[in-house]
């Protein structure tokens, strides 16, 4: 009945977030869209760092807050890392995002996705980071089609 996969875990250190992301990065095929939801400092960019490493890229990951988008490459894949922090409307970025979302070799990762939520595909992985006194919970949610990403994170 349900077309949804959901899994929640807890982390206390950034290296745990990176390790989870690295496991997801290892099983990326290309064509996936991932949105990262949290307050400022929740661990979104940290997650991208692990994801890109898991995919096999040695490119340096940093926050694209001021550039809005960054690109990391492996021999066969490209990761487009968007950050829409405080962007009141996506403007030209919506077209850029839409273009790369159509590419089966590319992986799209979006921080602060709210402003582009109607551009993102229904089949996407949503990762939500919540900070509390006991650490940070990370909740993975996707449609069944992308369930393999969550299965990989669990291992
Ligand atoms: P965001 O991109 O959501 O603003 P960052 O990934 O830049 O957040 O992380 C902000 C800070 O929190 C960094 O110093 C990072 O090392 C730290 N951090 C990230 N994930 C965790 C975690 N699970 N536990 C503790 N600290 C973390
Ligand atoms: Mg960030």
PDB file of C-alpha atoms and ligand atoms in Angstrom:
ATOM      1  CA  UNK A   1       0.000   0.000   0.000  1.00  0.00           C
ATOM      2  CA  UNK A   2       2.611   2.487   1.076  1.00  0.00           C
ATOM      3  CA  UNK A   3       4.922   3.890  -1.568  1.00  0.00           C
ATOM      4  CA  UNK A   4       7.193   5.377   1.034  1.00  0.00           C
ATOM      5  CA  UNK A   5      10.353   4.292   2.804  1.00  0.00           C
ATOM      6  CA  UNK A   6      11.287   6.019   6.045  1.00  0.00           C
ATOM      7  CA  UNK A   7      14.146   5.524   8.473  1.00  0.00           C
ATOM      8  CA  UNK A   8      15.403   7.567  11.377  1.00  0.00           C
ATOM      9  CA  UNK A   9      18.774   7.396  13.076  1.00  0.00           C
ATOM     10  CA  UNK A  10      20.738   9.459  15.559  1.00  0.00           C
ATOM     11  CA  UNK A  11      24.220  10.940  15.390  1.00  0.00           C
ATOM     12  CA  UNK A  12      26.386  12.800  17.862  1.00  0.00           C
ATOM     13  CA  UNK A  13      29.356  13.645  15.669  1.00  0.00           C
ATOM     14  CA  UNK A  14      29.850  15.036  12.199  1.00  0.00           C
ATOM     15  CA  UNK A  15      31.932  11.982  11.214  1.00  0.00           C
ATOM     16  CA  UNK A  16      28.819   9.812  11.703  1.00  0.00           C
ATOM     17  CA  UNK A  17      26.845  12.006   9.329  1.00  0.00           C
ATOM     18  CA  UNK A  18      29.666  11.736   6.808  1.00  0.00           C
ATOM     19  CA  UNK A  19      29.865   7.959   7.197  1.00  0.00           C
ATOM     20  CA  UNK A  20      26.121   7.578   6.597  1.00  0.00           C
ATOM     21  CA  UNK A  21      26.349   9.795   3.550  1.00  0.00           C
ATOM     22  CA  UNK A  22      29.347   7.889   2.229  1.00  0.00           C
ATOM     23  CA  UNK A  23      27.302   4.665   2.272  1.00  0.00           C
ATOM     24  CA  UNK A  24      24.566   6.382   0.281  1.00  0.00           C
ATOM     25  CA  UNK A  25      27.129   7.847  -2.117  1.00  0.00           C
ATOM     26  CA  UNK A  26      28.513   4.398  -2.908  1.00  0.00           C
ATOM     27  CA  UNK A  27      25.184   3.188  -4.333  1.00  0.00           C
ATOM     28  CA  UNK A  28      24.247   6.272  -6.345  1.00  0.00           C
ATOM     29  CA  UNK A  29      23.536   5.347  -9.932  1.00  0.00           C
ATOM     30  CA  UNK A  30      22.965   8.777 -11.443  1.00  0.00           C
ATOM     31  CA  UNK A  31      19.645  10.510 -11.957  1.00  0.00           C
ATOM     32  CA  UNK A  32      18.841  10.795  -8.240  1.00  0.00           C
ATOM     33  CA  UNK A  33      17.544  13.944  -6.561  1.00  0.00           C
ATOM     34  CA  UNK A  34      18.262  14.462  -2.863  1.00  0.00           C
ATOM     35  CA  UNK A  35      16.951  17.319  -0.737  1.00  0.00           C
ATOM     36  CA  UNK A  36      18.503  18.212   2.611  1.00  0.00           C
ATOM     37  CA  UNK A  37      16.279  19.916   5.169  1.00  0.00           C
ATOM     38  CA  UNK A  38      17.428  21.507   8.440  1.00  0.00           C
ATOM     39  CA  UNK A  39      18.092  24.736  10.236  1.00  0.00           C
ATOM     40  CA  UNK A  40      21.388  26.483   9.745  1.00  0.00           C
ATOM     41  CA  UNK A  41      24.251  24.254  10.904  1.00  0.00           C
ATOM     42  CA  UNK A  42      22.155  21.066  10.878  1.00  0.00           C
ATOM     43  CA  UNK A  43      24.703  19.033   8.932  1.00  0.00           C
ATOM     44  CA  UNK A  44      23.550  19.354   5.322  1.00  0.00           C
ATOM     45  CA  UNK A  45      26.896  20.302   3.824  1.00  0.00           C
ATOM     46  CA  UNK A  46      28.590  17.683   6.011  1.00  0.00           C
ATOM     47  CA  UNK A  47      26.283  15.104   4.442  1.00  0.00           C
ATOM     48  CA  UNK A  48      27.191  16.225   0.927  1.00  0.00           C
ATOM     49  CA  UNK A  49      30.882  15.866   1.802  1.00  0.00           C
ATOM     50  CA  UNK A  50      30.422  12.188   2.677  1.00  0.00           C
ATOM     51  CA  UNK A  51      28.120  11.573  -0.267  1.00  0.00           C
ATOM     52  CA  UNK A  52      30.650  12.910  -2.774  1.00  0.00           C
ATOM     53  CA  UNK A  53      33.433  10.880  -1.182  1.00  0.00           C
ATOM     54  CA  UNK A  54      31.320   7.724  -1.331  1.00  0.00           C
ATOM     55  CA  UNK A  55      30.735   8.297  -5.014  1.00  0.00           C
ATOM     56  CA  UNK A  56      34.507   8.323  -5.478  1.00  0.00           C
ATOM     57  CA  UNK A  57      35.244  11.987  -6.024  1.00  0.00           C
ATOM     58  CA  UNK A  58      38.168  13.722  -4.334  1.00  0.00           C
ATOM     59  CA  UNK A  59      36.709  17.167  -5.068  1.00  0.00           C
ATOM     60  CA  UNK A  60      36.540  19.472  -2.078  1.00  0.00           C
ATOM     61  CA  UNK A  61      33.015  20.070  -0.807  1.00  0.00           C
ATOM     62  CA  UNK A  62      32.134  23.381   0.779  1.00  0.00           C
ATOM     63  CA  UNK A  63      28.958  25.346   1.222  1.00  0.00           C
ATOM     64  CA  UNK A  64      27.681  26.945  -1.973  1.00  0.00           C
ATOM     65  CA  UNK A  65      25.714  29.514   0.045  1.00  0.00           C
ATOM     66  CA  UNK A  66      27.186  32.444  -1.848  1.00  0.00           C
ATOM     67  CA  UNK A  67      27.497  30.794  -5.243  1.00  0.00           C
ATOM     68  CA  UNK A  68      24.178  28.889  -5.082  1.00  0.00           C
ATOM     69  CA  UNK A  69      25.573  25.931  -7.003  1.00  0.00           C
ATOM     70  CA  UNK A  70      28.728  23.829  -7.075  1.00  0.00           C
ATOM     71  CA  UNK A  71      29.749  20.817  -9.152  1.00  0.00           C
ATOM     72  CA  UNK A  72      31.808  17.762  -8.147  1.00  0.00           C
ATOM     73  CA  UNK A  73      32.954  15.120 -10.572  1.00  0.00           C
ATOM     74  CA  UNK A  74      34.037  11.513 -10.741  1.00  0.00           C
ATOM     75  CA  UNK A  75      35.132   9.782 -13.949  1.00  0.00           C
ATOM     76  CA  UNK A  76      31.536   9.012 -14.883  1.00  0.00           C
ATOM     77  CA  UNK A  77      29.267  11.080 -12.671  1.00  0.00           C
ATOM     78  CA  UNK A  78      28.577  14.698 -11.806  1.00  0.00           C
ATOM     79  CA  UNK A  79      27.093  15.943  -8.546  1.00  0.00           C
ATOM     80  CA  UNK A  80      25.280  19.284  -8.655  1.00  0.00           C
ATOM     81  CA  UNK A  81      25.157  20.798  -5.185  1.00  0.00           C
ATOM     82  CA  UNK A  82      22.653  23.629  -4.786  1.00  0.00           C
ATOM     83  CA  UNK A  83      22.103  25.831  -1.742  1.00  0.00           C
ATOM     84  CA  UNK A  84      19.058  28.090  -1.853  1.00  0.00           C
ATOM     85  CA  UNK A  85      19.550  29.633   1.582  1.00  0.00           C
ATOM     86  CA  UNK A  86      17.575  32.871   1.818  1.00  0.00           C
ATOM     87  CA  UNK A  87      16.767  32.900  -1.873  1.00  0.00           C
ATOM     88  CA  UNK A  88      13.323  34.535  -2.049  1.00  0.00           C
ATOM     89  CA  UNK A  89      12.575  32.989  -5.431  1.00  0.00           C
ATOM     90  CA  UNK A  90      14.648  30.605  -7.553  1.00  0.00           C
ATOM     91  CA  UNK A  91      14.712  32.782 -10.676  1.00  0.00           C
ATOM     92  CA  UNK A  92      17.152  31.510 -13.279  1.00  0.00           C
ATOM     93  CA  UNK A  93      18.282  28.741 -10.892  1.00  0.00           C
ATOM     94  CA  UNK A  94      14.990  26.918 -11.422  1.00  0.00           C
ATOM     95  CA  UNK A  95      15.859  26.493 -15.107  1.00  0.00           C
ATOM     96  CA  UNK A  96      19.385  25.355 -14.283  1.00  0.00           C
ATOM     97  CA  UNK A  97      18.055  22.896 -11.734  1.00  0.00           C
ATOM     98  CA  UNK A  98      15.426  21.591 -14.128  1.00  0.00           C
ATOM     99  CA  UNK A  99      18.058  21.007 -16.809  1.00  0.00           C
ATOM    100  CA  UNK A 100      20.387  18.941 -14.623  1.00  0.00           C
ATOM    101  CA  UNK A 101      17.479  16.989 -13.109  1.00  0.00           C
ATOM    102  CA  UNK A 102      16.819  15.565 -16.552  1.00  0.00           C
ATOM    103  CA  UNK A 103      20.311  14.109 -16.896  1.00  0.00           C
ATOM    104  CA  UNK A 104      20.506  10.385 -16.023  1.00  0.00           C
ATOM    105  CA  UNK A 105      24.251  10.590 -15.231  1.00  0.00           C
ATOM    106  CA  UNK A 106      23.902  13.477 -12.816  1.00  0.00           C
ATOM    107  CA  UNK A 107      23.066  13.552  -9.126  1.00  0.00           C
ATOM    108  CA  UNK A 108      21.316  16.623  -7.743  1.00  0.00           C
ATOM    109  CA  UNK A 109      21.618  17.572  -4.064  1.00  0.00           C
ATOM    110  CA  UNK A 110      19.761  20.579  -2.705  1.00  0.00           C
ATOM    111  CA  UNK A 111      20.184  22.436   0.587  1.00  0.00           C
ATOM    112  CA  UNK A 112      17.217  24.677   1.545  1.00  0.00           C
ATOM    113  CA  UNK A 113      14.975  23.083  -1.099  1.00  0.00           C
ATOM    114  CA  UNK A 114      11.714  24.803  -0.060  1.00  0.00           C
ATOM    115  CA  UNK A 115      11.902  27.471  -2.764  1.00  0.00           C
ATOM    116  CA  UNK A 116      12.261  24.854  -5.534  1.00  0.00           C
ATOM    117  CA  UNK A 117      10.008  22.119  -4.145  1.00  0.00           C
ATOM    118  CA  UNK A 118       7.746  22.188  -7.199  1.00  0.00           C
ATOM    119  CA  UNK A 119      10.743  21.746  -9.526  1.00  0.00           C
ATOM    120  CA  UNK A 120      12.044  18.658  -7.710  1.00  0.00           C
ATOM    121  CA  UNK A 121      10.746  15.263  -8.873  1.00  0.00           C
ATOM    122  CA  UNK A 122       8.274  13.243  -6.802  1.00  0.00           C
ATOM    123  CA  UNK A 123      10.851  10.433  -6.679  1.00  0.00           C
ATOM    124  CA  UNK A 124      13.412  12.024  -4.440  1.00  0.00           C
ATOM    125  CA  UNK A 125      15.233  11.310  -1.210  1.00  0.00           C
ATOM    126  CA  UNK A 126      14.415  13.778   1.559  1.00  0.00           C
ATOM    127  CA  UNK A 127      16.836  13.912   4.470  1.00  0.00           C
ATOM    128  CA  UNK A 128      15.811  15.936   7.514  1.00  0.00           C
ATOM    129  CA  UNK A 129      18.272  16.855  10.258  1.00  0.00           C
ATOM    130  CA  UNK A 130      17.022  17.815  13.716  1.00  0.00           C
ATOM    131  CA  UNK A 131      19.226  19.076  16.509  1.00  0.00           C
ATOM    132  CA  UNK A 132      18.390  18.268  20.115  1.00  0.00           C
ATOM    133  CA  UNK A 133      20.169  17.913  23.437  1.00  0.00           C
ATOM    134  CA  UNK A 134      21.044  14.255  22.759  1.00  0.00           C
ATOM    135  CA  UNK A 135      22.549  14.871  19.359  1.00  0.00           C
ATOM    136  CA  UNK A 136      21.132  15.093  15.905  1.00  0.00           C
ATOM    137  CA  UNK A 137      18.499  12.888  14.414  1.00  0.00           C
ATOM    138  CA  UNK A 138      18.609  12.242  10.704  1.00  0.00           C
ATOM    139  CA  UNK A 139      15.410  11.090   9.010  1.00  0.00           C
ATOM    140  CA  UNK A 140      15.533   9.544   5.539  1.00  0.00           C
ATOM    141  CA  UNK A 141      12.368   9.448   3.485  1.00  0.00           C
ATOM    142  CA  UNK A 142      11.820   8.484  -0.133  1.00  0.00           C
ATOM    143  CA  UNK A 143       9.451   6.826  -2.513  1.00  0.00           C
ATOM    144  CA  UNK A 144      10.079   3.090  -3.074  1.00  0.00           C
ATOM    145  CA  UNK A 145      11.976   3.851  -6.257  1.00  0.00           C
ATOM    146  CA  UNK A 146      14.836   5.377  -4.260  1.00  0.00           C
ATOM    147  CA  UNK A 147      14.534   2.973  -1.324  1.00  0.00           C
ATOM    148  CA  UNK A 148      17.940   1.461  -2.172  1.00  0.00           C
ATOM    149  CA  UNK A 149      19.560   4.690  -0.977  1.00  0.00           C
ATOM    150  CA  UNK A 150      17.978   4.269   2.459  1.00  0.00           C
ATOM    151  CA  UNK A 151      18.821   0.555   2.571  1.00  0.00           C
ATOM    152  CA  UNK A 152      22.462   1.490   1.925  1.00  0.00           C
ATOM    153  CA  UNK A 153      22.450   4.053   4.735  1.00  0.00           C
ATOM    154  CA  UNK A 154      21.142   1.387   7.169  1.00  0.00           C
ATOM    155  CA  UNK A 155      23.993  -1.051   6.539  1.00  0.00           C
TER     156      UNK A 155
HETATM  157  P1  LIG B   1      24.518  23.016   7.276  1.00  0.00           P
HETATM  158  O1  LIG B   1      25.068  22.778   5.896  1.00  0.00           O
HETATM  159  O2  LIG B   1      23.227  22.295   7.520  1.00  0.00           O
HETATM  160  O3  LIG B   1      24.403  24.476   7.605  1.00  0.00           O
HETATM  161  P2  LIG B   1      27.057  21.931   8.169  1.00  0.00           P
HETATM  162  O4  LIG B   1      27.130  20.633   7.475  1.00  0.00           O
HETATM  163  O5  LIG B   1      27.853  23.061   7.604  1.00  0.00           O
HETATM  164  O6  LIG B   1      25.539  22.403   8.337  1.00  0.00           O
HETATM  165  O7  LIG B   1      27.449  21.636   9.680  1.00  0.00           O
HETATM  166  C1  LIG B   1      27.557  22.668  10.651  1.00  0.00           C
HETATM  167  C2  LIG B   1      28.475  22.221  11.774  1.00  0.00           C
HETATM  168  O8  LIG B   1      27.923  21.114  12.452  1.00  0.00           O
HETATM  169  C3  LIG B   1      29.849  21.772  11.272  1.00  0.00           C
HETATM  170  O9  LIG B   1      30.821  22.269  12.170  1.00  0.00           O
HETATM  171  C4  LIG B   1      29.776  20.271  11.326  1.00  0.00           C
HETATM  172  O10 LIG B   1      31.049  19.682  11.534  1.00  0.00           O
HETATM  173  C5  LIG B   1      28.847  20.034  12.489  1.00  0.00           C
HETATM  174  N1  LIG B   1      28.092  18.761  12.385  1.00  0.00           N
HETATM  175  C6  LIG B   1      27.515  18.259  11.277  1.00  0.00           C
HETATM  176  N2  LIG B   1      26.878  17.092  11.535  1.00  0.00           N
HETATM  177  C7  LIG B   1      27.046  16.861  12.844  1.00  0.00           C
HETATM  178  C8  LIG B   1      26.607  15.820  13.724  1.00  0.00           C
HETATM  179  N3  LIG B   1      25.883  14.799  13.291  1.00  0.00           N
HETATM  180  N4  LIG B   1      26.948  15.914  15.002  1.00  0.00           N
HETATM  181  C9  LIG B   1      27.665  16.964  15.450  1.00  0.00           C
HETATM  182  N5  LIG B   1      28.119  17.986  14.673  1.00  0.00           N
HETATM  183  C10 LIG B   1      27.810  17.934  13.388  1.00  0.00           C
HETATM  184 MG1  LIG B   2      25.318  24.101   4.256  1.00  0.00          MG
END
